[in-house]
């Protein structure tokens, strides 16, 4: 009984699984699937960090719209917003703002430009899962 209790206590106090979702695809369906999976991983207890690069960086813009996807009729930008509300962290790659003609003020609240040194260190963390779309 003591061993079982120790195992439960160990699991309960464990750090959440760290996951980085790197999204660079301009495809609406690929963006949607990446955001659906990010939300699902959060619901299963993961701490999700989302790095948006290239055309996917547009999801981080205040005026992000996009095509609604079936079956739930939501856009990838709306799915990103849902993940952020649940505690995901999101950033655009360091190249996005200077190469898209956008400024930090163009980004949704809470989304910043990633620092390459910090992002590189995070991606090297032994327990972190990195998934790219």
Coordinates of N, CA and C in Angstrom, one line a residue, residues 3-113:
X3 N 3.9 1.6 -1.2 CA 4.5 1.7 -2.5 C 3.5 2.3 -3.5
X4 N 2.3 1.9 -3.5 CA 1.2 2.4 -4.4 C 1.0 3.9 -4.1
X5 N 0.9 4.2 -2.8 CA 0.7 5.6 -2.4 C 1.9 6.5 -2.9
X6 N 3.1 6.0 -2.8 CA 4.3 6.7 -3.2 C 4.3 6.9 -4.7
X7 N 3.8 5.9 -5.5 CA 3.7 6.1 -6.9 C 2.7 7.1 -7.3
X8 N 1.6 7.1 -6.6 CA 0.5 8.1 -6.9 C 1.0 9.5 -6.6
X9 N 1.7 9.6 -5.4 CA 2.2 10.9 -5.0 C 3.2 11.4 -6.0
X10 N 4.1 10.5 -6.5 CA 5.1 10.9 -7.4 C 4.5 11.4 -8.7
X11 N 3.5 10.7 -9.2 CA 2.8 11.1 -10.5 C 2.1 12.5 -10.3
X12 N 1.4 12.7 -9.1 CA 0.7 13.9 -8.9 C 1.6 15.1 -8.8
X13 N 2.8 14.9 -8.3 CA 3.7 16.0 -8.1 C 4.6 16.2 -9.3
X14 N 4.5 15.4 -10.3 CA 5.4 15.5 -11.5 C 5.1 16.8 -12.3
X15 N 6.1 17.3 -12.9 CA 5.9 18.4 -13.8 C 5.1 18.0 -15.0
X16 N 4.3 19.0 -15.5 CA 3.5 18.6 -16.7 C 4.5 18.4 -17.9
X17 N 4.1 17.6 -18.8 CA 4.9 17.3 -20.0 C 5.0 18.7 -20.8
X18 N 6.2 19.1 -21.1 CA 6.4 20.3 -21.9 C 6.4 19.9 -23.4
X19 N 5.7 20.6 -24.1 CA 5.5 20.4 -25.6 C 5.7 21.7 -26.3
X20 N 6.5 21.7 -27.4 CA 6.6 22.8 -28.3 C 6.0 22.4 -29.6
X21 N 5.0 23.2 -30.1 CA 4.4 23.0 -31.4 C 5.0 24.0 -32.3
X22 N 5.8 23.6 -33.3 CA 6.3 24.6 -34.3 C 5.4 24.5 -35.5
X23 N 4.8 25.6 -35.8 CA 3.9 25.7 -37.0 C 4.4 26.7 -38.0
X24 N 4.7 26.2 -39.2 CA 5.1 27.2 -40.2 C 4.2 27.0 -41.5
X25 N 3.4 26.0 -41.6 CA 2.6 25.8 -42.8 C 1.6 26.9 -43.0
X26 N 1.4 27.3 -44.2 CA 0.3 28.2 -44.6 C -1.0 27.5 -44.9
X27 N -1.0 26.2 -44.8 CA -2.2 25.4 -45.1 C -3.2 25.5 -44.0
X28 N -4.5 25.9 -44.3 CA -5.5 26.1 -43.2 C -5.7 24.7 -42.5
X29 N -5.8 23.6 -43.2 CA -6.0 22.4 -42.6 C -4.9 22.0 -41.7
X30 N -3.7 22.2 -42.1 CA -2.5 21.8 -41.3 C -2.5 22.7 -40.1
X31 N -2.7 24.0 -40.2 CA -2.8 24.9 -39.1 C -3.9 24.5 -38.1
X32 N -5.0 24.1 -38.6 CA -6.1 23.7 -37.8 C -5.8 22.4 -37.0
X33 N -5.2 21.4 -37.7 CA -4.8 20.2 -37.0 C -3.8 20.5 -35.9
X34 N -2.8 21.3 -36.2 CA -1.8 21.6 -35.2 C -2.4 22.3 -34.0
X35 N -3.4 23.1 -34.2 CA -4.0 23.8 -33.1 C -5.0 22.9 -32.3
X36 N -5.7 22.0 -33.1 CA -6.5 21.0 -32.4 C -5.7 20.1 -31.5
X37 N -4.5 19.7 -32.0 CA -3.7 18.8 -31.2 C -3.1 19.6 -30.0
X38 N -2.7 20.8 -30.2 CA -2.2 21.6 -29.1 C -3.2 21.7 -28.0
X39 N -4.5 22.0 -28.4 CA -5.6 22.0 -27.4 C -5.8 20.7 -26.7
X40 N -5.7 19.6 -27.4 CA -5.9 18.3 -26.9 C -4.8 17.9 -25.9
X41 N -3.6 18.3 -26.3 CA -2.4 18.0 -25.3 C -2.6 18.8 -24.1
X42 N -3.1 20.1 -24.2 CA -3.3 20.8 -23.0 C -4.4 20.2 -22.1
X43 N -5.5 19.7 -22.7 CA -6.5 19.1 -21.9 C -6.0 17.8 -21.3
X44 N -5.0 17.2 -21.8 CA -4.4 16.0 -21.2 C -3.2 16.3 -20.2
X45 N -3.1 17.6 -19.9 CA -2.2 18.0 -18.9 C -0.8 18.6 -19.3
X46 N -0.6 18.7 -20.6 CA 0.7 19.3 -21.1 C 0.8 20.8 -20.9
X47 N 2.0 21.3 -20.8 CA 2.2 22.7 -20.9 C 2.7 22.9 -22.4
X48 N 1.9 23.6 -23.1 CA 2.1 23.8 -24.6 C 2.7 25.1 -24.9
X49 N 3.8 25.1 -25.6 CA 4.3 26.4 -26.2 C 4.2 26.3 -27.7
X50 N 3.7 27.3 -28.3 CA 3.5 27.3 -29.8 C 4.4 28.4 -30.4
X51 N 5.2 27.9 -31.4 CA 6.1 28.8 -32.1 C 5.5 28.9 -33.6
X52 N 5.1 30.1 -33.9 CA 4.5 30.4 -35.3 C 5.5 31.0 -36.2
X53 N 5.8 30.4 -37.3 CA 6.7 30.9 -38.3 C 6.1 31.0 -39.6
X54 N 6.8 31.8 -40.5 CA 6.4 32.0 -41.9 C 4.9 32.4 -41.9
X55 N 4.1 31.8 -42.8 CA 2.7 32.2 -43.0 C 1.9 31.9 -41.7
X56 N 2.3 30.9 -41.0 CA 1.5 30.6 -39.7 C 1.6 31.7 -38.7
X57 N 2.6 32.6 -38.9 CA 2.7 33.8 -38.0 C 1.5 34.7 -38.1
X58 N 0.8 34.6 -39.2 CA -0.4 35.4 -39.4 C -1.5 35.1 -38.4
X59 N -1.5 33.9 -37.8 CA -2.4 33.5 -36.8 C -2.3 34.3 -35.5
X60 N -1.1 34.9 -35.3 CA -0.8 35.7 -34.1 C -1.3 37.1 -34.2
X61 N -1.7 37.5 -35.4 CA -2.1 38.9 -35.6 C -3.5 39.2 -35.0
X62 N -3.6 40.4 -34.5 CA -4.9 40.9 -33.9 C -6.1 40.7 -34.8
X63 N -5.9 40.9 -36.1 CA -7.0 40.8 -37.1 C -7.0 39.5 -37.8
X64 N -6.4 38.5 -37.2 CA -6.4 37.1 -37.8 C -7.8 36.6 -38.0
X65 N -8.1 36.2 -39.2 CA -9.4 35.7 -39.6 C -9.2 34.2 -40.0
X66 N -9.5 34.0 -41.3 CA -9.3 32.7 -41.9 C -10.5 31.9 -42.1
X67 N -10.3 30.8 -42.8 CA -11.4 29.9 -43.2 C -11.8 29.0 -42.0
X68 N -13.1 28.9 -41.8 CA -13.6 28.0 -40.7 C -13.5 26.6 -41.2
X69 N -13.1 25.7 -40.4 CA -12.9 24.3 -40.7 C -14.0 23.4 -40.1
X70 N -14.5 22.5 -40.8 CA -15.5 21.5 -40.3 C -14.8 20.5 -39.4
X71 N -15.4 19.9 -38.5 CA -16.8 19.8 -38.2 C -17.3 20.9 -37.2
X72 N -16.4 21.6 -36.6 CA -16.8 22.6 -35.6 C -16.8 24.0 -36.0
X73 N -16.6 24.3 -37.3 CA -16.7 25.6 -37.9 C -15.9 26.6 -37.1
X74 N -14.6 26.3 -36.8 CA -13.7 27.2 -36.2 C -12.5 27.4 -37.1
X75 N -11.8 28.6 -36.9 CA -10.6 28.9 -37.7 C -9.4 28.5 -36.9
X76 N -8.3 28.3 -37.5 CA -7.1 28.0 -36.8 C -6.7 29.2 -35.8
X77 N -7.0 30.4 -36.1 CA -6.8 31.5 -35.2 C -7.7 31.4 -34.0
X78 N -8.9 31.0 -34.1 CA -9.8 30.8 -33.0 C -9.3 29.6 -32.1
X79 N -8.8 28.6 -32.7 CA -8.2 27.5 -32.0 C -7.0 27.9 -31.2
X80 N -6.1 28.8 -31.8 CA -5.0 29.4 -31.1 C -5.5 30.2 -29.9
X81 N -6.5 31.0 -30.1 CA -7.1 31.8 -29.0 C -7.5 30.9 -27.8
X82 N -8.2 29.8 -28.2 CA -8.6 28.8 -27.2 C -7.5 28.2 -26.4
X83 N -6.4 27.9 -27.1 CA -5.2 27.4 -26.4 C -4.6 28.4 -25.5
X84 N -4.5 29.6 -25.9 CA -4.0 30.7 -25.1 C -4.8 30.9 -23.8
X85 N -6.1 30.9 -24.0 CA -7.0 31.0 -22.8 C -6.8 29.9 -21.8
X86 N -6.4 28.8 -22.2 CA -6.1 27.6 -21.3 C -4.7 27.6 -20.8
X87 N -3.9 28.6 -21.1 CA -2.5 28.6 -20.6 C -1.4 28.3 -21.5
X88 N -1.7 28.1 -22.8 CA -0.6 27.9 -23.7 C 0.2 29.2 -23.9
X89 N 1.4 29.1 -24.2 CA 2.2 30.3 -24.5 C 2.5 30.3 -26.0
X90 N 2.5 31.4 -26.7 CA 2.7 31.5 -28.1 C 3.6 32.6 -28.4
X91 N 4.4 32.4 -29.5 CA 5.3 33.4 -29.9 C 5.5 33.2 -31.5
X92 N 5.9 34.3 -32.1 CA 6.2 34.2 -33.5 C 7.7 34.1 -33.6
X93 N 8.2 33.5 -34.6 CA 9.7 33.3 -34.8 C 10.3 34.7 -34.9
X94 N 11.6 34.7 -34.6 CA 12.3 36.0 -34.6 C 12.3 36.7 -36.0
X95 N 12.2 35.9 -37.0 CA 12.2 36.4 -38.4 C 10.9 37.0 -38.8
X96 N 9.8 36.6 -38.2 CA 8.5 37.0 -38.7 C 8.2 38.5 -38.7
X97 N 8.4 39.2 -37.6 CA 8.1 40.6 -37.6 C 8.9 41.4 -38.6
X98 N 10.2 41.3 -38.6 CA 11.0 42.1 -39.5 C 10.8 41.8 -41.0
X99 N 10.4 40.5 -41.3 CA 10.2 40.1 -42.7 C 8.8 40.2 -43.2
X100 N 7.8 40.5 -42.3 CA 6.4 40.6 -42.7 C 5.9 42.0 -42.7
X101 N 6.8 42.9 -42.3 CA 6.4 44.3 -42.2 C 5.5 44.6 -41.0
X102 N 5.4 43.7 -40.1 CA 4.5 43.9 -38.9 C 5.3 44.4 -37.7
X103 N 4.7 44.8 -36.7 CA 5.3 45.3 -35.5 C 4.8 44.5 -34.3
X104 N 5.4 44.6 -33.2 CA 4.9 43.9 -32.0 C 3.5 44.3 -31.6
X105 N 3.1 45.5 -32.0 CA 1.7 46.0 -31.7 C 0.7 45.3 -32.6
X106 N 1.1 44.6 -33.7 CA 0.2 43.9 -34.5 C -0.2 42.6 -33.9
X107 N 0.5 42.1 -32.9 CA 0.3 40.8 -32.3 C -0.8 40.8 -31.3
X108 N -1.5 39.7 -31.1 CA -2.5 39.5 -30.1 C -1.8 39.7 -28.7
X109 N -2.6 40.1 -27.7 CA -2.1 40.2 -26.4 C -1.5 38.9 -25.9
X110 N -0.3 39.0 -25.3 CA 0.4 37.8 -24.8 C 1.3 37.1 -25.8
X111 N 1.2 37.5 -27.1 CA 2.1 36.8 -28.0 C 3.3 37.8 -28.3
X112 N 4.5 37.2 -28.3 CA 5.7 38.0 -28.5 C 6.5 37.4 -29.6
X113 N 7.6 38.1 -29.9 CA 8.6 37.5 -30.8 C 9.5 36.6 -30.0

